[in-house]
PDB file of C-alpha atoms in Angstrom:
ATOM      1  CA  UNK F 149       3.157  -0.075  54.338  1.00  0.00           C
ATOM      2  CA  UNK F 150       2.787   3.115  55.855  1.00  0.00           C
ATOM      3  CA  UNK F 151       4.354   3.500  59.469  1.00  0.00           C
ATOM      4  CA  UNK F 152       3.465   6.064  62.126  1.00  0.00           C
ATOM      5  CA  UNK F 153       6.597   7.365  64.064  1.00  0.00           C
ATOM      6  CA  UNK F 154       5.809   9.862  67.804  1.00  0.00           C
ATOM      7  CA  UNK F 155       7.861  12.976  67.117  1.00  0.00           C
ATOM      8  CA  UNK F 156      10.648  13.742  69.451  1.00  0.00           C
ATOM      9  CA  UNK F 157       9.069  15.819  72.183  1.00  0.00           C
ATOM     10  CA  UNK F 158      10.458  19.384  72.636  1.00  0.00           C
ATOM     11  CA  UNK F 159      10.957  21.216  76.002  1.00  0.00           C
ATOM     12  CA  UNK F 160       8.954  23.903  76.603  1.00  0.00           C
ATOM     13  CA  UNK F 161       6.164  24.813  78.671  1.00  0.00           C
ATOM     14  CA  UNK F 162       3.197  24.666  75.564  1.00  0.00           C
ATOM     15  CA  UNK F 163       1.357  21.278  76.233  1.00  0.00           C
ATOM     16  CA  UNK F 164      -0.139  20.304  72.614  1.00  0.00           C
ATOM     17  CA  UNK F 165      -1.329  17.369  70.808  1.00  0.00           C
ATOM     18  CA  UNK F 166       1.083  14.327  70.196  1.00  0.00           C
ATOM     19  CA  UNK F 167       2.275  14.938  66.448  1.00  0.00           C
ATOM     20  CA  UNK F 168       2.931  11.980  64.633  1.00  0.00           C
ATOM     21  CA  UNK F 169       5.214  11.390  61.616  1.00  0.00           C
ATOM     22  CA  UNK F 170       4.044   9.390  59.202  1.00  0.00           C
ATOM     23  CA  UNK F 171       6.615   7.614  56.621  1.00  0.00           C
ATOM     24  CA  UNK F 172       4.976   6.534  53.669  1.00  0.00           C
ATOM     25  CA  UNK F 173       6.757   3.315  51.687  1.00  0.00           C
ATOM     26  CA  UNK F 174       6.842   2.994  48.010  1.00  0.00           C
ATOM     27  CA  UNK F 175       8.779   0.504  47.686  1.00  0.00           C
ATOM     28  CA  UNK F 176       5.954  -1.695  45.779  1.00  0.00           C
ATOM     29  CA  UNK F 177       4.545   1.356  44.255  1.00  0.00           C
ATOM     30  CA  UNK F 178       8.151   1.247  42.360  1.00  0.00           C
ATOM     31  CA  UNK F 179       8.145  -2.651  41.831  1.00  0.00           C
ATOM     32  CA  UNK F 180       4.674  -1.960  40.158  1.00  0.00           C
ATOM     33  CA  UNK F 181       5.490   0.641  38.246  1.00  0.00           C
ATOM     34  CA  UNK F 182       8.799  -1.039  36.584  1.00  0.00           C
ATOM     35  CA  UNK F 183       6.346  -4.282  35.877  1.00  0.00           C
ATOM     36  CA  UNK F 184       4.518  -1.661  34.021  1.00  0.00           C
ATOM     37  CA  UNK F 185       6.559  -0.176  32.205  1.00  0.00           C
ATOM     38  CA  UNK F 186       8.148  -3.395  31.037  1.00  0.00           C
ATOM     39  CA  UNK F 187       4.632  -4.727  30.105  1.00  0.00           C
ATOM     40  CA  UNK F 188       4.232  -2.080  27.616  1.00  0.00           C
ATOM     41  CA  UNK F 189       7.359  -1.704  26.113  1.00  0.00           C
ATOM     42  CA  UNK F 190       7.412  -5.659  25.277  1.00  0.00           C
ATOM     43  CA  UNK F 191       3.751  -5.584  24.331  1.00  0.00           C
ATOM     44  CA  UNK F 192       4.151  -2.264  22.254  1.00  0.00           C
ATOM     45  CA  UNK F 193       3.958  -2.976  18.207  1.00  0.00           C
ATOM     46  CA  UNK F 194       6.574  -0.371  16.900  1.00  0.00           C
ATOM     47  CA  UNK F 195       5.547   0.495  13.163  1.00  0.00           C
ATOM     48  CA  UNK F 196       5.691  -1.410  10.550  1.00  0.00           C
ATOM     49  CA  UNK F 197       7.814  -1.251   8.131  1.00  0.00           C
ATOM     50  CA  UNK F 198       6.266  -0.218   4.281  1.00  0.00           C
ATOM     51  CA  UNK F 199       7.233  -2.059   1.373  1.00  0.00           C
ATOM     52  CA  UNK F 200       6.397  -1.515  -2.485  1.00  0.00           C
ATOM     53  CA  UNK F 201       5.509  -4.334  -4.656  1.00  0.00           C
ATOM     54  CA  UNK F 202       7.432  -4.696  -7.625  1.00  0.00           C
ATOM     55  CA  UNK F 203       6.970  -7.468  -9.986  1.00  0.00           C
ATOM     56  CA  UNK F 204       9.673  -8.446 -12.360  1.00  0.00           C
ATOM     57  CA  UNK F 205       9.441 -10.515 -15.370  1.00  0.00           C
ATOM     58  CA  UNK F 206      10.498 -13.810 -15.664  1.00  0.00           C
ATOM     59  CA  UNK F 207      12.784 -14.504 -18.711  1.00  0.00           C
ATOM     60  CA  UNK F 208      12.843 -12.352 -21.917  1.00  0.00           C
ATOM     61  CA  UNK F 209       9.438 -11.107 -23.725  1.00  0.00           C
ATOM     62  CA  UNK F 210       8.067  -9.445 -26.570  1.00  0.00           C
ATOM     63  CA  UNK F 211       9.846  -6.368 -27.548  1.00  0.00           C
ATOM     64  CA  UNK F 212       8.502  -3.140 -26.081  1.00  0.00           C
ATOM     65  CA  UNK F 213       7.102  -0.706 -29.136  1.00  0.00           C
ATOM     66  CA  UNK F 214       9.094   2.585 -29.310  1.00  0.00           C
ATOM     67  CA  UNK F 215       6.010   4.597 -30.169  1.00  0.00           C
ATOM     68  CA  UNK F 216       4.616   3.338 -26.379  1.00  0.00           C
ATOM     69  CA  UNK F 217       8.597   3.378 -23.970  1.00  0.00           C
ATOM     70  CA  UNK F 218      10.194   5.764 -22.077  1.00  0.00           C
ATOM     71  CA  UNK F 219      13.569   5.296 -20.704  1.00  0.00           C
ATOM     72  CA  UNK F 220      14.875   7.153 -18.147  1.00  0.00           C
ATOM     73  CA  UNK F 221      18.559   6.613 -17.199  1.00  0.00           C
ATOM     74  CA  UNK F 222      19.850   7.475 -13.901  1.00  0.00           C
ATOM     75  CA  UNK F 223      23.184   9.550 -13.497  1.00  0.00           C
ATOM     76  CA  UNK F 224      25.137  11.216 -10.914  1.00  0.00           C
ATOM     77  CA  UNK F 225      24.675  14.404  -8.598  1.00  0.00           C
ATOM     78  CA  UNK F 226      20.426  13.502  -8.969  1.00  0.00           C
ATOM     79  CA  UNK F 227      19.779  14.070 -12.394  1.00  0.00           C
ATOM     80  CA  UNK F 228      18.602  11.776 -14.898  1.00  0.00           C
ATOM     81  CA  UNK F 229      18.014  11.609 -18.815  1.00  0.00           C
ATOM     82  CA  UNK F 230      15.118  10.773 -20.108  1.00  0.00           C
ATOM     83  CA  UNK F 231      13.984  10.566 -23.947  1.00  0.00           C
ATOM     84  CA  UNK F 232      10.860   8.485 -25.898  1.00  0.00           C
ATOM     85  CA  UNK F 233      11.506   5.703 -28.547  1.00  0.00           C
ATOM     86  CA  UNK F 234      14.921   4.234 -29.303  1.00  0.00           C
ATOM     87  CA  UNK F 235      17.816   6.430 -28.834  1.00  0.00           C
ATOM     88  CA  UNK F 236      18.996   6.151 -32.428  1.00  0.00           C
ATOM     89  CA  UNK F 237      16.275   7.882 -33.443  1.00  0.00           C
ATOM     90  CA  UNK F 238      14.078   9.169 -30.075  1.00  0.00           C
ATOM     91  CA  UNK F 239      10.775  10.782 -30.641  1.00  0.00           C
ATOM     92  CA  UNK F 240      11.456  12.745 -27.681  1.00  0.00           C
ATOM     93  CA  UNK F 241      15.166  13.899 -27.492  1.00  0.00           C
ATOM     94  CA  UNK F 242      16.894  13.177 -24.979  1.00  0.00           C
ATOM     95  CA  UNK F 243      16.506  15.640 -21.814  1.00  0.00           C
ATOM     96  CA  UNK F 244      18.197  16.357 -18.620  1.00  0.00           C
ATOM     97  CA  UNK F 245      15.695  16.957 -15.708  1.00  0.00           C
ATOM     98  CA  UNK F 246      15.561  15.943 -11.527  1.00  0.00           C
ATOM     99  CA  UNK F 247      13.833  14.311  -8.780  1.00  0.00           C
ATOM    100  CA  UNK F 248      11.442  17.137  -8.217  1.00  0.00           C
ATOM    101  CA  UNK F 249       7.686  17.705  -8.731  1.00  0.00           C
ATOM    102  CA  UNK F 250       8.487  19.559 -11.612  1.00  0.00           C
ATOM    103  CA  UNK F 251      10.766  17.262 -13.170  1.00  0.00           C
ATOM    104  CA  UNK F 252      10.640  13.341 -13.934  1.00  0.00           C
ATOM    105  CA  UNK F 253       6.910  14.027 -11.981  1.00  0.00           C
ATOM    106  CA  UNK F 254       5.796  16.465 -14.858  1.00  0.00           C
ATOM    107  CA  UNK F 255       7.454  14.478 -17.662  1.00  0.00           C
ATOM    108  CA  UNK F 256       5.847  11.262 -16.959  1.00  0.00           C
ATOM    109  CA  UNK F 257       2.317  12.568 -16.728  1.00  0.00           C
ATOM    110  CA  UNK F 258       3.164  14.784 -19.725  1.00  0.00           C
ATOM    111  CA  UNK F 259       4.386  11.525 -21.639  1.00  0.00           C
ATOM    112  CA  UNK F 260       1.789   9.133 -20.794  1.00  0.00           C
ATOM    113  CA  UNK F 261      -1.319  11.674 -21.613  1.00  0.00           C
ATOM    114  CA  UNK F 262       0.574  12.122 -25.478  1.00  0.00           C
ATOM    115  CA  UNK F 263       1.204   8.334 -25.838  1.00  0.00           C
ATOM    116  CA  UNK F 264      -2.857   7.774 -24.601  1.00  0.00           C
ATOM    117  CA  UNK F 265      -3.809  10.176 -26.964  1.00  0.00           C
ATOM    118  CA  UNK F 266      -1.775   8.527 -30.094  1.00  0.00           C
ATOM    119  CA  UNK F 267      -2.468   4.830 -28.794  1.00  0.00           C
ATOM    120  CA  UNK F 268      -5.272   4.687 -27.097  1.00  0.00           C
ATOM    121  CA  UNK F 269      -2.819   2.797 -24.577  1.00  0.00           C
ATOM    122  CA  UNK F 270      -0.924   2.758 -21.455  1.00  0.00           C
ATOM    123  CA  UNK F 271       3.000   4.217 -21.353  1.00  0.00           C
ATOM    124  CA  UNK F 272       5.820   1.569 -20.821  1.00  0.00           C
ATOM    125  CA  UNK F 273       8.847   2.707 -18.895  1.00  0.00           C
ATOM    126  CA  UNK F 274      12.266   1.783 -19.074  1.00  0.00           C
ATOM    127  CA  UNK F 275      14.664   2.382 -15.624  1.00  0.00           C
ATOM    128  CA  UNK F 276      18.071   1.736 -16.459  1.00  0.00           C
ATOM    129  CA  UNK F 277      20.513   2.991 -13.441  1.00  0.00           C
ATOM    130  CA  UNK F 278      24.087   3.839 -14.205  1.00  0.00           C
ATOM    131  CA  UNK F 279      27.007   2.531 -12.347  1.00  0.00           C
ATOM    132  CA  UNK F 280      27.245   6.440 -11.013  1.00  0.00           C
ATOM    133  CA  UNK F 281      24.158   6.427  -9.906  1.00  0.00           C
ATOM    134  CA  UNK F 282      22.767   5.607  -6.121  1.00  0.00           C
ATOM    135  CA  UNK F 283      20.224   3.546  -4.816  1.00  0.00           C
ATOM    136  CA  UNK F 284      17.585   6.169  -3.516  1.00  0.00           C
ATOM    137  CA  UNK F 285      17.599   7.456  -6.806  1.00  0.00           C
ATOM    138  CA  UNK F 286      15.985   4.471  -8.073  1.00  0.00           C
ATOM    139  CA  UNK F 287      13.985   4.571  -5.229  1.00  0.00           C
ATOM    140  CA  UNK F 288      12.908   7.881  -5.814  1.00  0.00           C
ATOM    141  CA  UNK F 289      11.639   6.857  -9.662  1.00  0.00           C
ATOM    142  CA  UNK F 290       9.762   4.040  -8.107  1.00  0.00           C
ATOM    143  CA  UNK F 291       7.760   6.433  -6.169  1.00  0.00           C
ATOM    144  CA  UNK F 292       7.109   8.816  -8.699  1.00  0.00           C
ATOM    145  CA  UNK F 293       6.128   6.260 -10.971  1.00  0.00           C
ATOM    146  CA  UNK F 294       3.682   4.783  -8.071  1.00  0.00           C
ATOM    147  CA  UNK F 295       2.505   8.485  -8.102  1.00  0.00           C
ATOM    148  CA  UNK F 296       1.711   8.854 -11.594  1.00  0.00           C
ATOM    149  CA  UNK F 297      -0.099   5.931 -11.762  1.00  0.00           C
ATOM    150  CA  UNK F 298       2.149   4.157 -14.440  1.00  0.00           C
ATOM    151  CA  UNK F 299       1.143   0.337 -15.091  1.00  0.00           C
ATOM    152  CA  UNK F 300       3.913  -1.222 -16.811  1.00  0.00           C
ATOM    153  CA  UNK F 301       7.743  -0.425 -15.962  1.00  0.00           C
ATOM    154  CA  UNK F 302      10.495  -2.686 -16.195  1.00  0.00           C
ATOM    155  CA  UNK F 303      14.237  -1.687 -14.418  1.00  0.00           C
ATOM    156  CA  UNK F 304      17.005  -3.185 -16.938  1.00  0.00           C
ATOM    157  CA  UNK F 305      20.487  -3.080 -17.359  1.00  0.00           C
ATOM    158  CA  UNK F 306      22.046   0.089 -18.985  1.00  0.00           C
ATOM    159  CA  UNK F 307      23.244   0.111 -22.848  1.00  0.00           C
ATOM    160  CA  UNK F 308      26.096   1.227 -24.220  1.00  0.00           C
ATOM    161  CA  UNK F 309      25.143   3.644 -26.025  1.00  0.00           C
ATOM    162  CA  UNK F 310      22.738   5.216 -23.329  1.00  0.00           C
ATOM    163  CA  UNK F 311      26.288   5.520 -21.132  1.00  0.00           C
ATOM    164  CA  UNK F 312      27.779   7.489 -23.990  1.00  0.00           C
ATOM    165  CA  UNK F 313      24.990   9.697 -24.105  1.00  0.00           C
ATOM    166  CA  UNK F 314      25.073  10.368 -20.393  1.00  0.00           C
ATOM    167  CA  UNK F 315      28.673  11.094 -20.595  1.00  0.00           C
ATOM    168  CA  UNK F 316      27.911  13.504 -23.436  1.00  0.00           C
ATOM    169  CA  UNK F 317      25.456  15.039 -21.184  1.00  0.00           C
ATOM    170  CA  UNK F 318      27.991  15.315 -18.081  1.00  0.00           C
ATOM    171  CA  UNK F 319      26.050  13.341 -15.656  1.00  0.00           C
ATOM    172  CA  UNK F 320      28.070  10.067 -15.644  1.00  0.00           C
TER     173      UNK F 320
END
């Protein structure tokens, strides 16, 4: 409501028009402008979270060929080994490298174009994460393999003998 209030009149001898104060009340402006606010910060969708699919296989399968697998075991301080075939005897020796564009990135499009062009087939890859190893790491090797496209990965417990090699290697 708005509300019209005669100014005090002054003494002097100047005979002028009436001024009038008007006081202005917002008081339901404000009420309507909380109800507002509170509309659309209950209606508001806040974003939604992004998952990745990842499918795991249900009991044990065929044996995965050497000539077709990569593993890549994670380590500490972000690095990871990587090597082709079965570590006895890899086809690809085993290899330090890191989470970069030009690391696990470049070796797993390097790797899968070499095993198409021998097989005529898709690359398999084997994830094994070390006990030193953290979470967004494996995260990280998710993506990348999301990024290059790679069909078939599996994430399985750590051997042995892969530990030894990592130790060998200094990233354990």
């Amino acid at each position: 409501m708005a509300e019209l209030n005669p100014s005090t009149p002054k003494t002097g001898k100047a005979r002028g028009r009436k001024k009038m104060n008007l006081r202005v009340d917002v008081t339901a402006m404000v009420d309507l402008a909380f109800l507002l606010i509170t509309f659309f910060i209950m209606t508001t969708t806040l974003a939604k979270p992004k998952a990745m699919d990842l499918a795991m296989p249900v009991g044990s399968g065929d044996a995965v060929p050497a000539s077709r697998s990569l593993t890549v075991c994670l380590g500490k301080n972000n690095q990871l080994m990587y090597y082709q075939g079965e570590l006895k005897k890899p086809l690809i020796a085993p290899a330090i490298t890191g989470f970069n564009k030009d690391g696990i990135r470049k070796v797993l499009f390097e790797t899968a174009k070499v095993i198409y062009n021998k097989t005529s087939k898709s690359m398999i890859v084997l994830v094994k994460p070390s006990d030193h190893s953290v979470y967004s790491n494996l995260v990280n090797v998710l993506d990348e393999l999301t990024i290059t496209n790679v069909p078939s990965y599996a994430i399985v417990d750590i051997d042995p003998h892969d530990t030894d090699m990592l130790k060998q290697k200094g990233i354990y």
